[in-house]
Coordinates of C-alpha atoms (C1' of nucleotides) in Angstrom, one line a residue:
Chain L
M1 CA -51.3 103.4 -137.3
A2 CA -52.7 105.4 -134.2
F3 CA -50.7 108.0 -132.5
V4 CA -48.9 106.9 -129.3
P5 CA -47.6 108.8 -126.2
V6 CA -44.2 110.1 -126.7
T7 CA -41.6 108.5 -124.4
R8 CA -38.8 110.8 -122.9
A9 CA -35.7 108.9 -122.2
S10 CA -33.7 110.3 -119.4
V11 CA -30.0 110.5 -119.7
S12 CA -29.4 107.7 -117.5
D13 CA -31.9 105.5 -119.4
L14 CA -29.8 106.1 -122.5
V15 CA -26.6 105.3 -120.7
F16 CA -28.2 102.3 -119.2
G17 CA -29.4 101.1 -122.6
Q18 CA -25.9 101.4 -124.2
L19 CA -24.1 99.6 -121.3
R20 CA -26.8 97.0 -121.0
D21 CA -26.6 96.2 -125.0
A22 CA -22.7 96.2 -124.7
I23 CA -22.9 93.7 -122.1
V24 CA -25.4 91.4 -123.5
S25 CA -24.1 91.6 -127.0
G26 CA -20.7 90.3 -125.6
T27 CA -18.8 93.7 -126.1
Y28 CA -17.8 93.2 -122.6
R29 CA -17.1 89.6 -121.4
T30 CA -17.6 88.0 -118.0
D31 CA -15.1 89.4 -115.5
D32 CA -14.1 92.3 -117.8
T33 CA -13.8 95.4 -115.8
L34 CA -16.0 98.4 -116.9
P35 CA -14.3 101.8 -117.2
G36 CA -14.6 103.8 -114.0
E37 CA -17.6 106.0 -113.4
R38 CA -15.7 109.2 -114.0
E39 CA -14.4 107.9 -117.4
L40 CA -17.8 106.6 -118.4
A41 CA -19.1 110.0 -117.6
T42 CA -16.6 111.9 -119.8
T43 CA -17.2 109.4 -122.5
F44 CA -21.0 109.6 -122.6
Q45 CA -20.6 113.3 -121.9
V46 CA -23.1 113.2 -119.0
N47 CA -22.8 113.7 -115.3
R48 CA -21.2 111.1 -113.2
H49 CA -24.7 110.7 -111.3
A50 CA -26.4 109.7 -114.5
V51 CA -23.8 107.0 -115.0
R52 CA -24.3 105.7 -111.4
E53 CA -27.9 105.5 -111.8
A54 CA -27.3 103.3 -114.9
L55 CA -24.8 101.3 -113.2
R56 CA -27.1 100.6 -110.1
R57 CA -29.7 99.5 -112.6
L58 CA -27.3 97.1 -114.3
Q59 CA -26.4 95.8 -111.0
Q60 CA -30.1 95.1 -110.1
L61 CA -30.7 93.2 -113.3
G62 CA -27.5 91.1 -112.6
L63 CA -25.5 92.3 -115.4
V64 CA -22.5 93.7 -113.3
R65 CA -21.1 93.6 -109.9
I66 CA -20.2 96.7 -108.1
S67 CA -17.8 97.0 -105.2
Q68 CA -16.6 100.0 -103.5
G69 CA -12.9 100.7 -103.9
G70 CA -12.6 98.1 -106.6
A71 CA -13.7 98.2 -110.1
T72 CA -17.2 97.3 -111.5
R73 CA -17.0 94.0 -113.2
V74 CA -19.2 92.3 -115.7
L75 CA -21.1 89.2 -114.7
N76 CA -22.2 86.3 -117.1
W77 CA -25.8 87.4 -117.7
R78 CA -26.6 83.8 -118.4
V79 CA -25.9 82.8 -114.9
H80 CA -26.7 86.0 -112.9
A81 CA -29.5 87.8 -114.9
G82 CA -33.2 87.2 -113.9
L83 CA -36.2 87.2 -116.1
D84 CA -36.7 91.0 -116.2
L85 CA -33.6 91.1 -118.4
A86 CA -35.7 89.4 -121.1
L87 CA -38.3 92.1 -120.8
S88 CA -35.7 94.8 -120.9
L89 CA -34.0 93.3 -124.0
V90 CA -37.2 93.0 -125.8
R91 CA -38.4 96.4 -125.4
S92 CA -35.3 97.7 -127.1
G93 CA -33.7 96.7 -130.1
D94 CA -32.1 93.5 -131.5
V95 CA -29.2 92.9 -129.2
L96 CA -30.4 89.2 -128.9
P97 CA -32.8 88.2 -131.8
V98 CA -36.0 89.6 -130.6
A99 CA -38.2 87.1 -132.6
T100 CA -36.5 84.0 -130.9
L101 CA -36.7 85.7 -127.4
V102 CA -40.4 86.3 -127.9
R103 CA -41.0 82.9 -129.0
D104 CA -39.3 81.8 -125.9
M105 CA -41.5 83.9 -123.8
M106 CA -44.7 82.6 -125.4
D107 CA -43.4 79.1 -124.7
M108 CA -42.8 80.0 -121.0
R109 CA -46.5 81.7 -121.0
A110 CA -47.8 78.4 -122.1
C111 CA -45.8 76.5 -119.6
I112 CA -46.9 78.5 -116.7
G113 CA -50.4 79.2 -117.9
V114 CA -51.2 75.5 -118.0
D115 CA -50.1 75.0 -114.5
A116 CA -51.9 78.1 -113.4
A117 CA -55.2 77.0 -114.8
R118 CA -54.7 73.6 -113.2
L119 CA -53.9 75.1 -109.8
C120 CA -56.6 77.8 -110.3
A121 CA -59.2 74.9 -110.8
R122 CA -58.1 73.2 -107.5
R123 CA -57.6 76.1 -105.2
A124 CA -59.4 79.3 -106.2
D125 CA -62.1 80.5 -104.0
D126 CA -65.8 80.8 -105.3
A127 CA -65.6 84.6 -105.9
A128 CA -62.5 84.1 -108.0
R129 CA -64.2 81.5 -110.1
R130 CA -67.1 83.5 -110.7
R131 CA -64.8 86.4 -111.7
I132 CA -63.0 84.3 -114.3
V133 CA -66.4 83.3 -115.8
R134 CA -67.5 86.9 -116.1
A135 CA -64.2 88.1 -117.5
V136 CA -64.4 85.5 -120.2
E137 CA -67.8 86.5 -121.2
E138 CA -66.6 90.0 -121.4
F139 CA -63.9 89.0 -123.4
A140 CA -66.2 87.1 -125.7
D141 CA -68.5 90.2 -126.1
L142 CA -65.6 92.0 -127.6
A143 CA -65.3 89.9 -130.7
P144 CA -64.0 90.5 -133.3
D145 CA -62.0 93.5 -132.3
L146 CA -58.8 91.8 -131.7
T147 CA -57.2 94.7 -130.0
A148 CA -59.9 94.9 -127.4
M149 CA -59.9 91.2 -127.1
G150 CA -56.1 91.0 -126.5
E151 CA -56.6 93.3 -123.5
A152 CA -59.5 91.4 -122.2
N153 CA -57.5 88.2 -122.7
I154 CA -54.8 89.4 -120.6
A155 CA -57.4 90.5 -117.9
V156 CA -58.7 86.8 -117.9
W157 CA -55.3 85.4 -117.5
R158 CA -54.5 87.7 -114.7
L159 CA -57.6 86.6 -112.9
I160 CA -56.5 83.1 -113.3
L161 CA -53.0 83.5 -112.2
D162 CA -54.4 85.5 -109.2
G163 CA -56.8 82.7 -108.5
C164 CA -54.0 79.9 -108.6
G165 CA -52.3 81.5 -105.7
N166 CA -48.8 81.2 -106.8
T167 CA -47.3 84.7 -106.6
A168 CA -44.1 83.5 -108.6
Y169 CA -46.3 82.7 -111.6
L170 CA -48.1 86.0 -111.5
L171 CA -44.9 88.0 -111.3
A172 CA -43.4 86.0 -114.1
F173 CA -46.7 86.6 -116.3
N174 CA -46.2 90.1 -115.6
S175 CA -42.6 90.0 -117.2
L176 CA -43.8 88.1 -120.1
V177 CA -46.9 90.0 -120.9
A178 CA -45.1 93.2 -120.5
G179 CA -42.3 92.2 -122.7
A180 CA -43.8 89.9 -125.5
L181 CA -47.4 90.8 -125.9
A182 CA -47.1 94.7 -125.5
V183 CA -44.5 94.7 -128.1
A184 CA -46.8 93.0 -130.5
E185 CA -44.1 91.0 -131.9
V186 CA -46.2 87.8 -131.7
P187 CA -47.1 86.5 -135.2
P188 CA -50.6 88.2 -135.6
Q189 CA -52.0 85.3 -137.4
R190 CA -51.5 82.8 -134.7
R191 CA -52.3 85.1 -131.9
A192 CA -55.6 85.7 -133.8
T193 CA -56.2 82.1 -133.7
E194 CA -55.8 82.0 -130.0
L195 CA -58.0 85.0 -129.4
L196 CA -60.8 84.2 -131.7
D197 CA -61.3 80.7 -130.0
V198 CA -64.0 82.0 -127.9
T199 CA -65.6 78.7 -127.2
G200 CA -62.1 77.4 -126.0
H201 CA -61.9 80.1 -123.6
R202 CA -65.4 79.4 -122.2
R203 CA -64.6 75.7 -121.8
L204 CA -61.5 76.8 -119.7
A205 CA -63.5 78.9 -117.7
S206 CA -66.3 76.3 -116.8
A207 CA -63.7 73.9 -116.2
I208 CA -62.1 76.0 -113.7
A209 CA -65.5 77.1 -112.3
D210 CA -66.3 73.4 -111.7
G211 CA -62.8 72.5 -110.3
R212 CA -62.1 70.2 -113.0
D213 CA -58.2 70.8 -113.0
V214 CA -57.3 68.2 -115.5
E215 CA -59.6 69.4 -118.1
A216 CA -58.7 73.2 -117.3
A217 CA -55.0 72.4 -117.9
E218 CA -55.9 70.7 -121.1
E219 CA -57.9 73.6 -122.3
A220 CA -55.3 75.8 -121.3
R221 CA -52.6 74.0 -123.1
S222 CA -54.6 73.9 -126.4
L223 CA -55.3 77.7 -126.1
L224 CA -51.8 78.7 -125.3
T225 CA -49.9 76.5 -127.8
A226 CA -51.9 77.4 -130.7
A227 CA -49.7 80.5 -131.1
L228 CA -46.4 78.3 -131.0
T229 CA -44.6 77.5 -134.1
A230 CA -43.8 73.7 -134.1
P231 CA -40.4 74.0 -135.6
T232 CA -37.4 73.6 -133.4
R233 CA -34.1 75.1 -134.1
K234 CA -32.4 72.1 -134.4
D235 CA -34.6 69.1 -134.8
S236 CA -34.7 66.0 -132.8
R237 CA -31.7 63.5 -133.2
A238 CA -30.8 60.0 -132.5
Chain B
M1 CA -22.4 78.0 -88.4
A2 CA -19.7 78.9 -90.8
F3 CA -18.7 82.5 -91.2
V4 CA -20.1 84.4 -94.0
P5 CA -18.8 87.4 -96.1
V6 CA -20.3 90.8 -94.5
T7 CA -22.4 92.7 -96.8
R8 CA -22.3 96.4 -96.8
A9 CA -25.6 97.9 -97.6
S10 CA -25.2 101.3 -99.2
V11 CA -27.5 104.2 -98.2
S12 CA -29.6 103.8 -101.4
D13 CA -30.1 100.1 -100.8
L14 CA -31.6 100.9 -97.3
V15 CA -33.9 103.5 -98.8
F16 CA -34.7 101.2 -101.5
G17 CA -35.5 98.3 -99.1
Q18 CA -37.6 100.5 -96.9
L19 CA -39.6 102.0 -99.8
R20 CA -40.0 98.5 -101.4
D21 CA -41.2 96.9 -98.3
A22 CA -43.7 99.9 -97.6
I23 CA -45.2 99.5 -101.1
V24 CA -45.2 95.8 -101.3
S25 CA -46.7 95.5 -97.6
G26 CA -49.5 97.9 -98.6
T27 CA -48.5 101.0 -96.5
Y28 CA -48.8 102.8 -99.9
R29 CA -51.7 101.8 -102.0
T30 CA -52.0 101.7 -105.8
D31 CA -52.0 105.2 -107.1
D32 CA -51.0 106.9 -104.0
T33 CA -48.3 109.5 -104.6
L34 CA -45.0 109.0 -102.7
P35 CA -43.6 112.0 -100.9
G36 CA -41.3 114.2 -102.9
E37 CA -37.7 113.4 -103.4
R38 CA -36.5 116.4 -101.3
E39 CA -39.1 115.3 -98.5
L40 CA -37.9 111.7 -98.6
A41 CA -34.3 112.9 -98.5
T42 CA -35.0 114.8 -95.3
T43 CA -37.1 112.0 -93.9
F44 CA -34.4 109.5 -94.4
Q45 CA -31.7 111.9 -93.6
V46 CA -29.7 111.2 -96.7
N47 CA -28.8 113.1 -99.6
R48 CA -31.3 113.5 -102.6
H49 CA -29.1 111.4 -104.9
A50 CA -29.5 108.6 -102.9
V51 CA -33.4 108.7 -102.8
R52 CA -33.1 109.1 -106.6
E53 CA -31.2 106.0 -106.9
A54 CA -33.6 104.1 -104.9
L55 CA -36.6 105.3 -106.7
R56 CA -35.1 104.4 -110.1
R57 CA -34.6 101.0 -108.8
L58 CA -38.2 100.9 -107.7
Q59 CA -39.3 101.9 -111.0
Q60 CA -37.3 99.2 -112.8
L61 CA -38.8 96.6 -110.6
G62 CA -42.2 98.0 -111.6
L63 CA -43.4 99.3 -108.2
V64 CA -43.6 103.0 -109.1
R65 CA -44.1 105.3 -112.0
I66 CA -41.9 108.5 -112.1
S67 CA -42.8 111.3 -114.1
Q68 CA -40.9 114.6 -114.4
G69 CA -42.8 117.4 -113.2
G70 CA -45.6 115.2 -111.7
A71 CA -45.5 113.3 -108.5
T72 CA -44.2 109.8 -108.3
R73 CA -46.9 107.2 -107.9
V74 CA -47.3 103.9 -106.6
L75 CA -48.2 101.0 -109.1
N76 CA -50.1 97.8 -108.2
W77 CA -47.1 95.4 -108.1
R78 CA -49.4 92.5 -108.7
V79 CA -49.8 93.9 -112.2
H80 CA -46.6 95.6 -113.0
A81 CA -43.8 93.9 -111.2
G82 CA -41.7 91.4 -112.7
L83 CA -40.4 88.1 -111.4
D84 CA -37.3 89.8 -110.1
L85 CA -39.6 91.2 -107.3
A86 CA -39.8 87.8 -105.9
L87 CA -36.0 87.5 -105.6
S88 CA -35.8 90.8 -104.0
L89 CA -38.5 90.1 -101.4
V90 CA -37.1 86.5 -100.5
R91 CA -33.7 88.2 -100.0
S92 CA -34.9 90.6 -97.4
G93 CA -37.4 89.9 -94.6
D94 CA -41.1 88.9 -94.3
V95 CA -42.9 91.5 -96.0
L96 CA -44.7 88.8 -97.9
P97 CA -44.7 85.4 -95.9
V98 CA -41.2 84.0 -97.3
A99 CA -42.2 80.4 -96.7
T100 CA -45.2 80.6 -99.1
L101 CA -43.2 82.6 -101.7
V102 CA -40.4 80.0 -101.5
R103 CA -42.9 77.2 -102.1
D104 CA -44.3 79.0 -104.9
M105 CA -41.0 79.5 -106.6
M106 CA -40.2 75.9 -106.1
D107 CA -43.3 75.1 -107.8
M108 CA -42.3 77.3 -110.7
R109 CA -39.0 75.7 -110.8
A110 CA -40.7 72.4 -111.2
C111 CA -43.0 73.7 -114.0
I112 CA -40.2 75.0 -116.0
G113 CA -37.6 72.4 -115.3
V114 CA -40.0 69.7 -116.7
D115 CA -40.5 71.5 -119.9
A116 CA -36.9 72.4 -120.1
A117 CA -35.8 68.8 -119.8
R118 CA -38.2 67.8 -122.5
L119 CA -37.0 70.4 -124.8
C120 CA -33.5 69.6 -124.1
A121 CA -34.1 65.8 -125.0
R122 CA -35.2 67.1 -128.3
R123 CA -33.2 70.0 -129.2
A124 CA -29.8 69.9 -127.5
D125 CA -26.7 69.2 -129.5
D126 CA -24.4 66.4 -128.9
A127 CA -21.8 68.3 -126.9
A128 CA -24.5 69.7 -124.6
R129 CA -25.9 66.3 -124.0
R130 CA -22.4 65.1 -123.2
R131 CA -21.8 67.8 -120.8
I132 CA -25.1 67.1 -118.9
V133 CA -24.2 63.4 -118.6
R134 CA -20.8 64.2 -117.3
A135 CA -22.0 67.0 -114.8
V136 CA -24.6 64.4 -113.4
E137 CA -21.6 62.0 -112.9
E138 CA -19.8 64.9 -111.0
F139 CA -22.9 65.6 -109.0
A140 CA -23.1 61.9 -108.1
D141 CA -19.4 61.7 -107.0
L142 CA -20.2 64.3 -104.4
A143 CA -22.6 62.2 -102.3
P144 CA -23.2 62.5 -99.5
D145 CA -22.1 66.0 -99.1
L146 CA -25.4 68.0 -99.4
T147 CA -24.0 71.1 -99.7
A148 CA -21.6 70.4 -102.7
M149 CA -24.4 68.3 -104.2
G150 CA -26.7 71.3 -104.0
E151 CA -24.3 73.4 -106.2
A152 CA -23.4 70.7 -108.6
N153 CA -27.2 69.9 -108.9
I154 CA -27.8 73.7 -109.9
A155 CA -24.9 73.5 -112.4
V156 CA -26.6 70.2 -114.0
W157 CA -29.8 72.2 -114.3
R158 CA -28.0 75.1 -115.7
L159 CA -26.8 72.9 -118.6
I160 CA -30.2 71.5 -119.1
L161 CA -31.5 74.9 -119.4
D162 CA -28.8 76.0 -121.6
G163 CA -29.4 73.0 -123.9
C164 CA -33.1 73.5 -124.2
G165 CA -32.5 76.7 -125.9
N166 CA -35.1 78.8 -124.3
T167 CA -33.5 81.8 -122.8
A168 CA -36.6 82.9 -121.0
Y169 CA -36.5 79.7 -119.0
L170 CA -32.9 80.2 -118.3
L171 CA -33.3 83.7 -116.9
A172 CA -36.4 82.6 -114.9
F173 CA -34.4 79.9 -113.6
N174 CA -31.7 82.3 -112.5
S175 CA -34.2 84.3 -110.5
L176 CA -35.7 81.2 -108.7
V177 CA -32.4 79.7 -107.9
A178 CA -30.8 82.8 -106.7
G179 CA -33.9 83.5 -104.7
A180 CA -35.2 80.3 -103.3
L181 CA -32.2 78.1 -103.0
A182 CA -29.6 80.5 -102.1
V183 CA -31.6 81.5 -99.1
A184 CA -31.9 77.8 -98.1
E185 CA -35.5 78.3 -96.9
V186 CA -36.4 75.1 -98.5
P187 CA -37.5 72.3 -96.3
P188 CA -34.0 70.5 -95.8
Q189 CA -35.8 67.1 -95.5
R190 CA -37.3 67.3 -99.0
R191 CA -34.5 69.0 -100.6
A192 CA -32.3 66.1 -99.4
T193 CA -34.6 63.5 -100.8
E194 CA -34.3 65.3 -104.1
L195 CA -30.6 65.5 -104.0
L196 CA -29.8 62.0 -102.9
D197 CA -31.8 60.6 -105.7
V198 CA -28.7 60.0 -107.8
T199 CA -30.3 57.2 -109.9
G200 CA -33.2 59.5 -110.9
H201 CA -30.7 62.1 -112.0
R202 CA -28.8 59.5 -114.0
R203 CA -32.0 58.3 -115.6
L204 CA -32.8 62.0 -116.5
A205 CA -29.4 62.4 -118.0
S206 CA -29.6 59.3 -120.2
A207 CA -33.1 60.1 -121.4
I208 CA -31.8 63.5 -122.4
A209 CA -28.6 62.0 -124.0
D210 CA -30.9 59.6 -126.0
G211 CA -33.3 62.1 -127.1
R212 CA -36.1 60.5 -125.2
D213 CA -38.1 63.6 -124.5
V214 CA -41.1 62.2 -122.8
E215 CA -39.3 60.2 -120.3
A216 CA -36.8 63.1 -119.6
A217 CA -39.8 65.1 -118.8
E218 CA -41.1 62.4 -116.5
E219 CA -37.8 61.9 -114.6
A220 CA -37.5 65.7 -114.3
R221 CA -41.2 65.8 -112.9
S222 CA -40.5 63.0 -110.3
L223 CA -37.1 64.8 -109.2
L224 CA -38.4 68.4 -108.9
T225 CA -41.8 67.6 -107.2
A226 CA -40.3 65.6 -104.5
A227 CA -39.5 68.7 -102.7
L228 CA -43.1 70.0 -103.0
T229 CA -45.5 69.5 -100.2
A230 CA -48.8 68.2 -101.4
P231 CA -51.3 70.4 -99.2
T232 CA -52.9 73.2 -101.2
R233 CA -53.8 76.2 -99.5
K234 CA -57.6 75.7 -99.7
D235 CA -58.3 72.3 -100.9
S236 CA -60.2 71.0 -103.9
R237 CA -63.9 72.0 -104.0
A238 CA -67.0 70.7 -105.5
Chain R
dG1 C1' -68.3 131.7 -115.8
dT2 C1' -64.5 130.8 -118.8
dT3 C1' -60.0 131.2 -120.2
dC4 C1' -55.4 132.1 -119.8
dC5 C1' -51.1 132.7 -117.6
dC6 C1' -47.7 132.4 -114.1
dA7 C1' -45.8 130.9 -109.8
dA8 C1' -44.9 127.1 -107.2
dC9 C1' -44.4 122.7 -107.0
dT10 C1' -42.6 118.2 -109.2
dG11 C1' -38.6 115.5 -111.0
dG12 C1' -33.8 115.7 -114.3
dT13 C1' -29.2 117.3 -114.6
dC14 C1' -25.2 119.1 -113.5
dC15 C1' -20.8 120.5 -110.7
dA16 C1' -17.6 120.2 -107.2
dA17 C1' -15.9 118.5 -103.2
dC18 C1' -15.0 114.9 -100.0
dC19 C1' -15.4 110.1 -97.7
dA20 C1' -14.4 105.3 -97.7
dG21 C1' -12.8 101.2 -99.4
dT22 C1' -9.0 98.7 -102.7
dT23 C1' -4.9 98.0 -105.1
dG24 C1' -0.3 97.9 -106.0
dA25 C1' 4.1 99.7 -106.1
dC26 C1' 7.6 101.2 -103.4
dG27 C1' 11.2 100.8 -99.6
dG28 C1' 12.8 98.9 -95.2
dG29 C1' 13.6 94.9 -92.6
dT30 C1' 14.8 90.2 -92.3
Chain Q
dA1 C1' 16.9 87.7 -102.3
dC2 C1' 12.6 87.7 -100.0
dC3 C1' 8.9 89.2 -97.1
dC4 C1' 6.1 92.5 -95.3
dG5 C1' 4.1 97.1 -93.9
dT6 C1' 3.1 101.6 -95.5
dC7 C1' 1.1 104.9 -98.5
dA8 C1' -0.2 107.1 -102.6
dA9 C1' -3.5 106.7 -106.1
dC10 C1' -6.8 104.6 -107.7
dT11 C1' -11.9 102.8 -107.3
dG12 C1' -16.8 103.7 -105.9
dG13 C1' -20.1 106.2 -102.0
dT14 C1' -22.0 110.4 -100.3
dT15 C1' -22.9 115.1 -99.9
dG16 C1' -24.4 120.0 -100.9
dG17 C1' -26.1 123.2 -103.7
dA18 C1' -27.4 125.3 -107.9
dC19 C1' -30.2 125.1 -111.8
dC20 C1' -33.0 123.1 -115.9
dA21 C1' -37.5 121.1 -117.2
dG22 C1' -41.8 119.5 -117.1
dT23 C1' -46.7 119.8 -114.4
dT24 C1' -50.1 121.6 -111.9
dG25 C1' -53.5 124.5 -110.1
dG26 C1' -55.0 128.9 -108.5
dG27 C1' -55.9 133.4 -109.6
dA28 C1' -56.1 137.4 -112.8
dA29 C1' -58.0 139.1 -116.9
dC30 C1' -61.6 138.7 -120.0

DNA sequence: GTTCCCAACTGGTCCAACCAGTTGACGGGT
DNA sequence: ACCCGTCAACTGGTTGGACCAGTTGGGAAC
């Protein structure tokens, strides 16, 4: 286990984390009013500004609605929160089952990655195509160092997402990568299967380079779904 | 044009908006150092606390890296920002071309919606299936009031995303809906085509109700891509 | 020339006061 | 008895200033 940079959580980070967890875990329910800032400050034994910063961030995540003069109310995060909430939840603790959440995020990575590969094969300019081919070769050269390959793999996908020209895909990928992969909660066995499939990545790169969009999508699908467990939570019915 | 609730932007909102736009538009480049908090405070003529709140939010969005003692540096948002940035950008101004961004988000909605419909048909429990069928009927009853249908349509999709059991999809959908649809920047003609296809929605609902996942995905695809313009930015090559 | 130390930055936290909206209870008018 | 305006007592929003805590870089000591 290698050493890792220490992270200093600021006071407002801690307040933010506690409040976020309390809301997501259901301690506060939708439309409940949060205690006032002054009260929270004395409860957490911190300054009111720290509480304010935390509340602002909760608001930005879509967890609360703040209104001057009135109380701060809890929103239904399943309705108002954005994808960044998933990232925030994965990074800290088991408020929601992290394993499930990571699996969901990997599903989404596959969903987006496939379409991005398809679009990239259709739209990317020549320079981008060349960069992707080169990146895949650099990725292949790193075998079998899984850690290095993992990073190179992300670089490859980032180029693909760049080339597909869809900014939303790119940003979503950032949320997912930072959340799911950086935490390394992905089943190592399956992740390894994906990473070690060098020829699959080469086929993907050449499909993109040649503009064969359907094949690119197919290669992407087979790569990205290798890490996904088949079992559904409650199996098919009827 | 109906009246609309006034929105009061707080001081830190304004500072946040200006800094975000400056970063995304490239006024500051990656690894540039932002001016110090005290300097920003005098520049914006606000208190330092307001600046701090804004910077915190920029950090949460993935636009800057703050480090005590050191300077606050600008990150490459194409690498570090999450999907919520798209929402934030759409809501205010044309820092990035909003039309393009909205189109990207509609693409992503389609990408996710199709998979969610498929998963929902496979995994949802009976109660969820019934709720979806009912919601589609309520949606159908509202024709031809496009505004009301738009809201009901979102409610339908929310149920589908709930039923598919993928929290990441659900959260991403929130980001997209709040960003793209609420702003109503979607070409009205195409949006109307989608909404008025009541029978298409009925087919989708019954496919989900019966667990026919492939057909559900197909129906979802035809509904969700109706609003998408075919032309790619730079067309297929080689 | 190298090394070490400290002054002068940076952001982080706190206190205390006051501004600005919202809410609800209380009291006068109908 | 009911309605309605008023106002006090909340809520969050903003400000100023002080001090703590890390980082940085230049200059003194070696």
